[in-house]
JSON list of C-alpha atoms and ligand atoms in Angstrom, two decimals:
[
{"chain": "A", "resi": 1, "resn": "GLN", "atom": "CA", "xyz": [-14.18, 93.55, 55.21]},
{"chain": "A", "resi": 2, "resn": "ALA", "atom": "CA", "xyz": [-10.11, 93.94, 57.21]},
{"chain": "A", "resi": 3, "resn": "ALA", "atom": "CA", "xyz": [-7.85, 95.88, 55.62]},
{"chain": "A", "resi": 4, "resn": "LEU", "atom": "CA", "xyz": [-4.00, 94.45, 53.11]},
{"chain": "A", "resi": 5, "resn": "PRO", "atom": "CA", "xyz": [-0.84, 94.23, 54.99]},
{"chain": "A", "resi": 6, "resn": "ALA", "atom": "CA", "xyz": [0.94, 98.08, 55.05]},
{"chain": "A", "resi": 7, "resn": "GLY", "atom": "CA", "xyz": [2.28, 98.60, 51.72]},
{"chain": "A", "resi": 8, "resn": "TYR", "atom": "CA", "xyz": [0.60, 96.52, 49.44]},
{"chain": "A", "resi": 9, "resn": "THR", "atom": "CA", "xyz": [-2.03, 97.69, 46.91]},
{"chain": "A", "resi": 10, "resn": "LEU", "atom": "CA", "xyz": [-5.54, 95.82, 44.87]},
{"chain": "A", "resi": 11, "resn": "ARG", "atom": "CA", "xyz": [-6.52, 97.15, 42.12]},
{"chain": "A", "resi": 12, "resn": "ALA", "atom": "CA", "xyz": [-6.94, 95.87, 38.46]},
{"chain": "A", "resi": 13, "resn": "LEU", "atom": "CA", "xyz": [-4.71, 94.58, 36.47]},
{"chain": "A", "resi": 14, "resn": "ARG", "atom": "CA", "xyz": [-2.77, 97.32, 33.91]},
{"chain": "A", "resi": 15, "resn": "SER", "atom": "CA", "xyz": [-0.81, 96.55, 30.54]},
{"chain": "A", "resi": 16, "resn": "SER", "atom": "CA", "xyz": [2.32, 98.11, 32.30]},
{"chain": "A", "resi": 17, "resn": "ASP", "atom": "CA", "xyz": [2.33, 94.27, 34.95]},
{"chain": "A", "resi": 18, "resn": "TYR", "atom": "CA", "xyz": [4.01, 93.03, 31.85]},
{"chain": "A", "resi": 19, "resn": "GLU", "atom": "CA", "xyz": [7.20, 94.52, 33.68]},
{"chain": "A", "resi": 20, "resn": "ARG", "atom": "CA", "xyz": [5.88, 93.28, 37.34]},
{"chain": "A", "resi": 21, "resn": "GLY", "atom": "CA", "xyz": [5.97, 90.43, 37.39]},
{"chain": "A", "resi": 22, "resn": "PHE", "atom": "CA", "xyz": [2.50, 89.26, 36.93]},
{"chain": "A", "resi": 23, "resn": "LEU", "atom": "CA", "xyz": [3.08, 85.92, 34.51]},
{"chain": "A", "resi": 24, "resn": "LYS", "atom": "CA", "xyz": [5.54, 84.31, 36.49]},
{"chain": "A", "resi": 25, "resn": "VAL", "atom": "CA", "xyz": [3.49, 84.92, 39.90]},
{"chain": "A", "resi": 26, "resn": "LEU", "atom": "CA", "xyz": [0.59, 82.63, 37.57]},
{"chain": "A", "resi": 27, "resn": "GLU", "atom": "CA", "xyz": [3.50, 79.84, 37.94]},
{"chain": "A", "resi": 28, "resn": "VAL", "atom": "CA", "xyz": [1.95, 78.80, 40.31]},
{"chain": "A", "resi": 29, "resn": "LEU", "atom": "CA", "xyz": [-0.51, 77.64, 39.21]},
{"chain": "A", "resi": 30, "resn": "THR", "atom": "CA", "xyz": [0.78, 76.08, 36.13]},
{"chain": "A", "resi": 31, "resn": "GLU", "atom": "CA", "xyz": [2.83, 76.26, 33.15]},
{"chain": "A", "resi": 32, "resn": "VAL", "atom": "CA", "xyz": [1.83, 79.91, 31.58]},
{"chain": "A", "resi": 33, "resn": "GLY", "atom": "CA", "xyz": [4.80, 80.04, 28.80]},
{"chain": "A", "resi": 34, "resn": "ASN", "atom": "CA", "xyz": [7.67, 82.32, 27.75]},
{"chain": "A", "resi": 35, "resn": "HIS", "atom": "CA", "xyz": [5.17, 85.17, 26.38]},
{"chain": "A", "resi": 36, "resn": "THR", "atom": "CA", "xyz": [6.86, 88.43, 24.59]},
{"chain": "A", "resi": 37, "resn": "LYS", "atom": "CA", "xyz": [5.07, 92.03, 25.56]},
{"chain": "A", "resi": 38, "resn": "GLU", "atom": "CA", "xyz": [3.43, 92.37, 22.45]},
{"chain": "A", "resi": 39, "resn": "GLN", "atom": "CA", "xyz": [1.53, 88.31, 23.42]},
{"chain": "A", "resi": 40, "resn": "TYR", "atom": "CA", "xyz": [0.61, 89.69, 26.70]},
{"chain": "A", "resi": 41, "resn": "LEU", "atom": "CA", "xyz": [-1.04, 93.08, 25.30]},
{"chain": "A", "resi": 42, "resn": "GLU", "atom": "CA", "xyz": [-3.14, 90.91, 22.95]},
{"chain": "A", "resi": 43, "resn": "GLN", "atom": "CA", "xyz": [-4.27, 88.93, 25.44]},
{"chain": "A", "resi": 44, "resn": "PHE", "atom": "CA", "xyz": [-4.78, 91.95, 27.73]},
{"chain": "A", "resi": 45, "resn": "ASN", "atom": "CA", "xyz": [-6.75, 94.01, 24.86]},
{"chain": "A", "resi": 46, "resn": "TYR", "atom": "CA", "xyz": [-8.76, 91.34, 24.48]},
{"chain": "A", "resi": 47, "resn": "LEU", "atom": "CA", "xyz": [-9.43, 91.30, 28.45]},
{"chain": "A", "resi": 48, "resn": "LEU", "atom": "CA", "xyz": [-9.57, 95.42, 28.83]},
{"chain": "A", "resi": 49, "resn": "ASN", "atom": "CA", "xyz": [-12.62, 95.55, 24.97]},
{"chain": "A", "resi": 50, "resn": "HIS", "atom": "CA", "xyz": [-14.84, 92.63, 27.10]},
{"chain": "A", "resi": 51, "resn": "ASN", "atom": "CA", "xyz": [-14.49, 94.24, 30.45]},
{"chain": "A", "resi": 52, "resn": "ASP", "atom": "CA", "xyz": [-17.75, 93.79, 31.50]},
{"chain": "A", "resi": 53, "resn": "GLN", "atom": "CA", "xyz": [-17.57, 90.66, 32.04]},
{"chain": "A", "resi": 54, "resn": "TYR", "atom": "CA", "xyz": [-13.12, 89.97, 32.55]},
{"chain": "A", "resi": 55, "resn": "TYR", "atom": "CA", "xyz": [-12.58, 91.46, 35.97]},
{"chain": "A", "resi": 56, "resn": "THR", "atom": "CA", "xyz": [-8.93, 90.42, 36.86]},
{"chain": "A", "resi": 57, "resn": "ILE", "atom": "CA", "xyz": [-6.92, 92.44, 39.65]},
{"chain": "A", "resi": 58, "resn": "THR", "atom": "CA", "xyz": [-3.74, 91.92, 41.46]},
{"chain": "A", "resi": 59, "resn": "ILE", "atom": "CA", "xyz": [-2.26, 92.69, 44.57]},
{"chain": "A", "resi": 60, "resn": "THR", "atom": "CA", "xyz": [1.61, 94.35, 44.49]},
{"chain": "A", "resi": 61, "resn": "ASP", "atom": "CA", "xyz": [4.35, 95.14, 46.89]},
{"chain": "A", "resi": 62, "resn": "ASP", "atom": "CA", "xyz": [4.81, 98.51, 46.47]},
{"chain": "A", "resi": 63, "resn": "SER", "atom": "CA", "xyz": [8.22, 98.78, 48.73]},
{"chain": "A", "resi": 64, "resn": "LYS", "atom": "CA", "xyz": [9.60, 96.09, 45.10]},
{"chain": "A", "resi": 65, "resn": "ASN", "atom": "CA", "xyz": [7.15, 97.57, 43.37]},
{"chain": "A", "resi": 66, "resn": "VAL", "atom": "CA", "xyz": [6.23, 93.44, 41.92]},
{"chain": "A", "resi": 67, "resn": "VAL", "atom": "CA", "xyz": [2.89, 91.84, 41.63]},
{"chain": "A", "resi": 68, "resn": "VAL", "atom": "CA", "xyz": [2.57, 89.25, 44.41]},
{"chain": "A", "resi": 69, "resn": "ALA", "atom": "CA", "xyz": [-0.95, 87.83, 43.78]},
{"chain": "A", "resi": 70, "resn": "ALA", "atom": "CA", "xyz": [-4.16, 87.86, 41.29]},
{"chain": "A", "resi": 71, "resn": "GLY", "atom": "CA", "xyz": [-7.27, 86.72, 40.36]},
{"chain": "A", "resi": 72, "resn": "THR", "atom": "CA", "xyz": [-10.08, 86.55, 37.45]},
{"chain": "A", "resi": 73, "resn": "ILE", "atom": "CA", "xyz": [-13.61, 86.76, 37.63]},
{"chain": "A", "resi": 74, "resn": "LEU", "atom": "CA", "xyz": [-15.49, 85.75, 34.36]},
{"chain": "A", "resi": 75, "resn": "VAL", "atom": "CA", "xyz": [-19.62, 86.72, 33.76]},
{"chain": "A", "resi": 76, "resn": "GLU", "atom": "CA", "xyz": [-21.12, 83.94, 32.14]},
{"chain": "A", "resi": 77, "resn": "ARG", "atom": "CA", "xyz": [-25.09, 85.07, 30.89]},
{"chain": "A", "resi": 78, "resn": "LYS", "atom": "CA", "xyz": [-26.73, 82.80, 30.94]},
{"chain": "A", "resi": 79, "resn": "PHE", "atom": "CA", "xyz": [-30.69, 82.21, 29.47]},
{"chain": "A", "resi": 80, "resn": "VAL", "atom": "CA", "xyz": [-31.99, 80.65, 32.68]},
{"chain": "A", "resi": 81, "resn": "HIS", "atom": "CA", "xyz": [-32.45, 82.37, 36.05]},
{"chain": "A", "resi": 82, "resn": "LYS", "atom": "CA", "xyz": [-34.18, 85.03, 33.92]},
{"chain": "A", "resi": 83, "resn": "ASN", "atom": "CA", "xyz": [-31.25, 86.22, 32.04]},
{"chain": "A", "resi": 84, "resn": "GLY", "atom": "CA", "xyz": [-29.23, 85.16, 34.73]},
{"chain": "A", "resi": 85, "resn": "LEU", "atom": "CA", "xyz": [-25.29, 86.04, 35.89]},
{"chain": "A", "resi": 86, "resn": "VAL", "atom": "CA", "xyz": [-23.01, 83.78, 36.97]},
{"chain": "A", "resi": 87, "resn": "GLY", "atom": "CA", "xyz": [-19.84, 84.42, 38.08]},
{"chain": "A", "resi": 88, "resn": "HIS", "atom": "CA", "xyz": [-16.66, 82.23, 37.79]},
{"chain": "A", "resi": 89, "resn": "ILE", "atom": "CA", "xyz": [-13.62, 82.37, 40.10]},
{"chain": "A", "resi": 90, "resn": "GLU", "atom": "CA", "xyz": [-10.30, 81.52, 37.97]},
{"chain": "A", "resi": 91, "resn": "ASP", "atom": "CA", "xyz": [-7.07, 81.43, 38.46]},
{"chain": "A", "resi": 92, "resn": "ILE", "atom": "CA", "xyz": [-6.25, 82.84, 41.79]},
{"chain": "A", "resi": 93, "resn": "ALA", "atom": "CA", "xyz": [-2.49, 82.41, 42.39]},
{"chain": "A", "resi": 94, "resn": "VAL", "atom": "CA", "xyz": [-0.04, 83.85, 45.12]},
{"chain": "A", "resi": 95, "resn": "ASP", "atom": "CA", "xyz": [3.50, 83.78, 44.78]},
{"chain": "A", "resi": 96, "resn": "LYS", "atom": "CA", "xyz": [4.95, 81.56, 46.95]},
{"chain": "A", "resi": 97, "resn": "ASN", "atom": "CA", "xyz": [6.85, 83.88, 49.27]},
{"chain": "A", "resi": 98, "resn": "GLN", "atom": "CA", "xyz": [3.53, 85.62, 50.27]},
{"chain": "A", "resi": 99, "resn": "GLN", "atom": "CA", "xyz": [1.34, 83.67, 50.84]},
{"chain": "A", "resi": 100, "resn": "GLY", "atom": "CA", "xyz": [-0.05, 82.98, 53.79]},
{"chain": "A", "resi": 101, "resn": "LYS", "atom": "CA", "xyz": [0.05, 86.92, 54.28]},
{"chain": "A", "resi": 102, "resn": "LYS", "atom": "CA", "xyz": [-4.54, 86.51, 53.35]},
{"chain": "A", "resi": 103, "resn": "LEU", "atom": "CA", "xyz": [-3.93, 88.09, 50.14]},
{"chain": "A", "resi": 104, "resn": "GLY", "atom": "CA", "xyz": [-5.51, 85.02, 48.46]},
{"chain": "A", "resi": 105, "resn": "LEU", "atom": "CA", "xyz": [-8.74, 85.65, 51.26]},
{"chain": "A", "resi": 106, "resn": "ARG", "atom": "CA", "xyz": [-8.32, 89.82, 49.75]},
{"chain": "A", "resi": 107, "resn": "ILE", "atom": "CA", "xyz": [-8.18, 88.88, 46.18]},
{"chain": "A", "resi": 108, "resn": "ILE", "atom": "CA", "xyz": [-11.41, 86.68, 46.95]},
{"chain": "A", "resi": 109, "resn": "GLN", "atom": "CA", "xyz": [-13.67, 89.16, 48.94]},
{"chain": "A", "resi": 110, "resn": "ALA", "atom": "CA", "xyz": [-12.80, 91.66, 46.14]},
{"chain": "A", "resi": 111, "resn": "LEU", "atom": "CA", "xyz": [-14.29, 89.46, 43.89]},
{"chain": "A", "resi": 112, "resn": "LYS", "atom": "CA", "xyz": [-16.93, 88.71, 45.31]},
{"chain": "A", "resi": 113, "resn": "PHE", "atom": "CA", "xyz": [-17.45, 91.67, 45.76]},
{"chain": "A", "resi": 114, "resn": "ILE", "atom": "CA", "xyz": [-17.32, 92.83, 41.90]},
{"chain": "A", "resi": 115, "resn": "GLY", "atom": "CA", "xyz": [-19.22, 89.42, 41.46]},
{"chain": "A", "resi": 116, "resn": "ALA", "atom": "CA", "xyz": [-22.28, 90.86, 43.85]},
{"chain": "A", "resi": 117, "resn": "GLN", "atom": "CA", "xyz": [-21.82, 94.08, 42.45]},
{"chain": "A", "resi": 118, "resn": "ARG", "atom": "CA", "xyz": [-22.59, 92.83, 38.50]},
{"chain": "A", "resi": 119, "resn": "GLY", "atom": "CA", "xyz": [-25.30, 91.21, 39.43]},
{"chain": "A", "resi": 120, "resn": "CYS", "atom": "CA", "xyz": [-24.23, 87.59, 39.76]},
{"chain": "A", "resi": 121, "resn": "TYR", "atom": "CA", "xyz": [-26.84, 85.12, 41.53]},
{"chain": "A", "resi": 122, "resn": "LYS", "atom": "CA", "xyz": [-23.69, 83.04, 42.57]},
{"chain": "A", "resi": 123, "resn": "VAL", "atom": "CA", "xyz": [-20.14, 83.04, 41.97]},
{"chain": "A", "resi": 124, "resn": "ILE", "atom": "CA", "xyz": [-18.63, 79.43, 41.18]},
{"chain": "A", "resi": 125, "resn": "LEU", "atom": "CA", "xyz": [-15.13, 78.19, 40.87]},
{"chain": "A", "resi": 126, "resn": "ASP", "atom": "CA", "xyz": [-13.45, 73.94, 40.32]},
{"chain": "A", "resi": 127, "resn": "CYS", "atom": "CA", "xyz": [-10.03, 73.43, 43.10]},
{"chain": "A", "resi": 128, "resn": "SER", "atom": "CA", "xyz": [-8.03, 71.15, 44.54]},
{"chain": "A", "resi": 129, "resn": "GLU", "atom": "CA", "xyz": [-9.10, 69.40, 47.92]},
{"chain": "A", "resi": 130, "resn": "LYS", "atom": "CA", "xyz": [-6.20, 70.37, 48.91]},
{"chain": "A", "resi": 131, "resn": "ASN", "atom": "CA", "xyz": [-7.44, 74.39, 48.56]},
{"chain": "A", "resi": 132, "resn": "ILE", "atom": "CA", "xyz": [-11.36, 73.56, 50.02]},
{"chain": "A", "resi": 133, "resn": "PRO", "atom": "CA", "xyz": [-10.29, 74.55, 53.86]},
{"chain": "A", "resi": 134, "resn": "PHE", "atom": "CA", "xyz": [-9.25, 78.06, 52.24]},
{"chain": "A", "resi": 135, "resn": "TYR", "atom": "CA", "xyz": [-12.46, 78.65, 50.19]},
{"chain": "A", "resi": 136, "resn": "GLU", "atom": "CA", "xyz": [-14.34, 77.39, 53.14]},
{"chain": "A", "resi": 137, "resn": "LYS", "atom": "CA", "xyz": [-12.50, 80.14, 54.89]},
{"chain": "A", "resi": 138, "resn": "CYS", "atom": "CA", "xyz": [-13.48, 82.31, 51.86]},
{"chain": "A", "resi": 139, "resn": "GLY", "atom": "CA", "xyz": [-17.15, 81.65, 52.15]},
{"chain": "A", "resi": 140, "resn": "PHE", "atom": "CA", "xyz": [-17.48, 79.31, 49.94]},
{"chain": "A", "resi": 141, "resn": "LYS", "atom": "CA", "xyz": [-19.46, 75.92, 50.14]},
{"chain": "A", "resi": 142, "resn": "HIS", "atom": "CA", "xyz": [-18.99, 73.00, 48.98]},
{"chain": "A", "resi": 143, "resn": "LYS", "atom": "CA", "xyz": [-21.66, 71.76, 46.01]},
{"chain": "A", "resi": 144, "resn": "GLU", "atom": "CA", "xyz": [-20.67, 69.41, 42.55]},
{"chain": "A", "resi": 145, "resn": "TYR", "atom": "CA", "xyz": [-17.91, 67.47, 40.91]},
{"chain": "A", "resi": 146, "resn": "GLU", "atom": "CA", "xyz": [-16.05, 68.84, 38.12]},
{"chain": "A", "resi": 147, "resn": "MET", "atom": "CA", "xyz": [-15.34, 67.33, 34.71]},
{"chain": "A", "resi": 148, "resn": "ALA", "atom": "CA", "xyz": [-13.11, 68.21, 31.98]},
{"chain": "A", "resi": 149, "resn": "TRP", "atom": "CA", "xyz": [-12.42, 67.65, 28.58]},
{"chain": "A", "resi": 150, "resn": "TYR", "atom": "CA", "xyz": [-8.76, 67.36, 27.27]},
{"chain": "A", "resi": 151, "resn": "VAL", "atom": "CA", "xyz": [-8.34, 68.44, 23.45]},
{"chain": "B", "resi": 1, "resn": "ACO", "atom": "N1", "xyz": [-5.24, 74.69, 53.83]},
{"chain": "B", "resi": 1, "resn": "ACO", "atom": "C1", "xyz": [-5.80, 74.79, 55.34]},
{"chain": "B", "resi": 1, "resn": "ACO", "atom": "N2", "xyz": [-6.34, 76.47, 55.32]},
{"chain": "B", "resi": 1, "resn": "ACO", "atom": "C2", "xyz": [-5.40, 77.14, 54.46]},
{"chain": "B", "resi": 1, "resn": "ACO", "atom": "C3", "xyz": [-4.35, 76.36, 53.41]},
{"chain": "B", "resi": 1, "resn": "ACO", "atom": "C4", "xyz": [-4.59, 75.35, 52.67]},
{"chain": "B", "resi": 1, "resn": "ACO", "atom": "N3", "xyz": [-4.41, 74.86, 51.93]},
{"chain": "B", "resi": 1, "resn": "ACO", "atom": "N4", "xyz": [-4.52, 78.06, 52.68]},
{"chain": "B", "resi": 1, "resn": "ACO", "atom": "C5", "xyz": [-4.96, 78.76, 52.80]},
{"chain": "B", "resi": 1, "resn": "ACO", "atom": "N5", "xyz": [-5.15, 78.64, 54.19]},
{"chain": "B", "resi": 1, "resn": "ACO", "atom": "C6", "xyz": [-6.46, 79.11, 55.19]},
{"chain": "B", "resi": 1, "resn": "ACO", "atom": "C7", "xyz": [-5.37, 79.76, 55.97]},
{"chain": "B", "resi": 1, "resn": "ACO", "atom": "O1", "xyz": [-4.68, 79.87, 57.24]},
{"chain": "B", "resi": 1, "resn": "ACO", "atom": "C8", "xyz": [-6.20, 81.84, 56.09]},
{"chain": "B", "resi": 1, "resn": "ACO", "atom": "O2", "xyz": [-6.62, 81.09, 57.67]},
{"chain": "B", "resi": 1, "resn": "ACO", "atom": "P1", "xyz": [-7.39, 81.88, 58.32]},
{"chain": "B", "resi": 1, "resn": "ACO", "atom": "O3", "xyz": [-7.57, 83.02, 58.42]},
{"chain": "B", "resi": 1, "resn": "ACO", "atom": "O4", "xyz": [-7.52, 80.64, 59.37]},
{"chain": "B", "resi": 1, "resn": "ACO", "atom": "O5", "xyz": [-5.88, 81.82, 59.34]},
{"chain": "B", "resi": 1, "resn": "ACO", "atom": "C9", "xyz": [-7.29, 81.73, 55.56]},
{"chain": "B", "resi": 1, "resn": "ACO", "atom": "O6", "xyz": [-6.79, 79.74, 54.38]},
{"chain": "B", "resi": 1, "resn": "ACO", "atom": "C10", "xyz": [-6.62, 82.70, 54.45]},
{"chain": "B", "resi": 1, "resn": "ACO", "atom": "O7", "xyz": [-5.23, 82.17, 53.52]},
{"chain": "B", "resi": 1, "resn": "ACO", "atom": "P2", "xyz": [-4.55, 83.47, 52.56]},
{"chain": "B", "resi": 1, "resn": "ACO", "atom": "O8", "xyz": [-3.67, 84.03, 54.14]},
{"chain": "B", "resi": 1, "resn": "ACO", "atom": "O9", "xyz": [-5.30, 84.81, 52.21]},
{"chain": "B", "resi": 1, "resn": "ACO", "atom": "O10", "xyz": [-4.43, 81.98, 52.38]},
{"chain": "B", "resi": 1, "resn": "ACO", "atom": "P3", "xyz": [-3.14, 82.58, 50.50]},
{"chain": "B", "resi": 1, "resn": "ACO", "atom": "O11", "xyz": [-2.65, 84.37, 50.67]},
{"chain": "B", "resi": 1, "resn": "ACO", "atom": "O12", "xyz": [-1.73, 82.13, 50.65]},
{"chain": "B", "resi": 1, "resn": "ACO", "atom": "O13", "xyz": [-3.74, 82.31, 49.46]},
{"chain": "B", "resi": 1, "resn": "ACO", "atom": "C11", "xyz": [-3.47, 80.45, 47.29]},
{"chain": "B", "resi": 1, "resn": "ACO", "atom": "C12", "xyz": [-4.26, 80.75, 49.32]},
{"chain": "B", "resi": 1, "resn": "ACO", "atom": "C13", "xyz": [-4.33, 81.21, 47.13]},
{"chain": "B", "resi": 1, "resn": "ACO", "atom": "C14", "xyz": [-4.32, 78.63, 47.73]},
{"chain": "B", "resi": 1, "resn": "ACO", "atom": "C15", "xyz": [-2.65, 80.97, 47.95]},
{"chain": "B", "resi": 1, "resn": "ACO", "atom": "O14", "xyz": [-1.86, 79.70, 48.49]},
{"chain": "B", "resi": 1, "resn": "ACO", "atom": "C16", "xyz": [-2.28, 80.08, 46.34]},
{"chain": "B", "resi": 1, "resn": "ACO", "atom": "O15", "xyz": [-1.47, 80.91, 45.72]},
{"chain": "B", "resi": 1, "resn": "ACO", "atom": "N6", "xyz": [-1.67, 78.29, 46.24]},
{"chain": "B", "resi": 1, "resn": "ACO", "atom": "C17", "xyz": [-1.11, 77.79, 44.58]},
{"chain": "B", "resi": 1, "resn": "ACO", "atom": "C18", "xyz": [-2.52, 78.30, 43.68]},
{"chain": "B", "resi": 1, "resn": "ACO", "atom": "C19", "xyz": [-3.71, 77.59, 43.62]},
{"chain": "B", "resi": 1, "resn": "ACO", "atom": "O16", "xyz": [-3.45, 75.82, 44.02]},
{"chain": "B", "resi": 1, "resn": "ACO", "atom": "N7", "xyz": [-4.72, 78.79, 43.81]},
{"chain": "B", "resi": 1, "resn": "ACO", "atom": "C20", "xyz": [-5.68, 78.21, 43.81]},
{"chain": "B", "resi": 1, "resn": "ACO", "atom": "C21", "xyz": [-5.65, 77.62, 42.11]},
{"chain": "B", "resi": 1, "resn": "ACO", "atom": "S1", "xyz": [-8.33, 77.41, 42.68]},
{"chain": "B", "resi": 1, "resn": "ACO", "atom": "C22", "xyz": [-8.98, 78.96, 41.16]},
{"chain": "B", "resi": 1, "resn": "ACO", "atom": "O17", "xyz": [-7.68, 80.06, 41.01]},
{"chain": "B", "resi": 1, "resn": "ACO", "atom": "C23", "xyz": [-10.32, 79.32, 41.69]}
]
């Protein structure tokens, strides 16, 4: 796997990433909500206590000490495939000003690696039609259709 550009670091999400603009990066996806630090930590600590199931990673721009990209893999336990594990990639986000530098690709490569290390027999994700070429470049193939029900 090729390296990140110089001056960028890929690592697990930290509690202090609240101050580094992690939630701001997620705004390229959808409405995030104005979390207080306490509300952020409530979710962060849940993920930390389930760290065999949730892996959220970030890329930081070290010169500015800010988060510029993020992504999550959730490991689901199944009965099928003899208690098989399936990785679900979620919430891939790259800051608008940092897109096109292969940061998204590096996030996906790292999440695929985590999924493979955890023993997942497949890693899947939902995306919009316009992101299909990006995920194809990341080694994914179009398989099914997403269905949604909003409460
Ligand atoms: N159409 C065609 N090709 C694309 C596109 C696109 N929309 N986006 C990226 N690519 C290509 C790049 O040109 C590059 O190709 P190359 O290797 O031949 O040069 C390759 O895919 C890798 O691109 P990156 O530079 O890694 O892409 P980037 O860092 O900009 O991240 C991402 C892509 C995550 C889609 C980013 O643009 C983004 O955050 N968009 C807004 C939020 C979003 O849509 N997130 C995904 C939601 S789906 C989910 O979370 C499961």
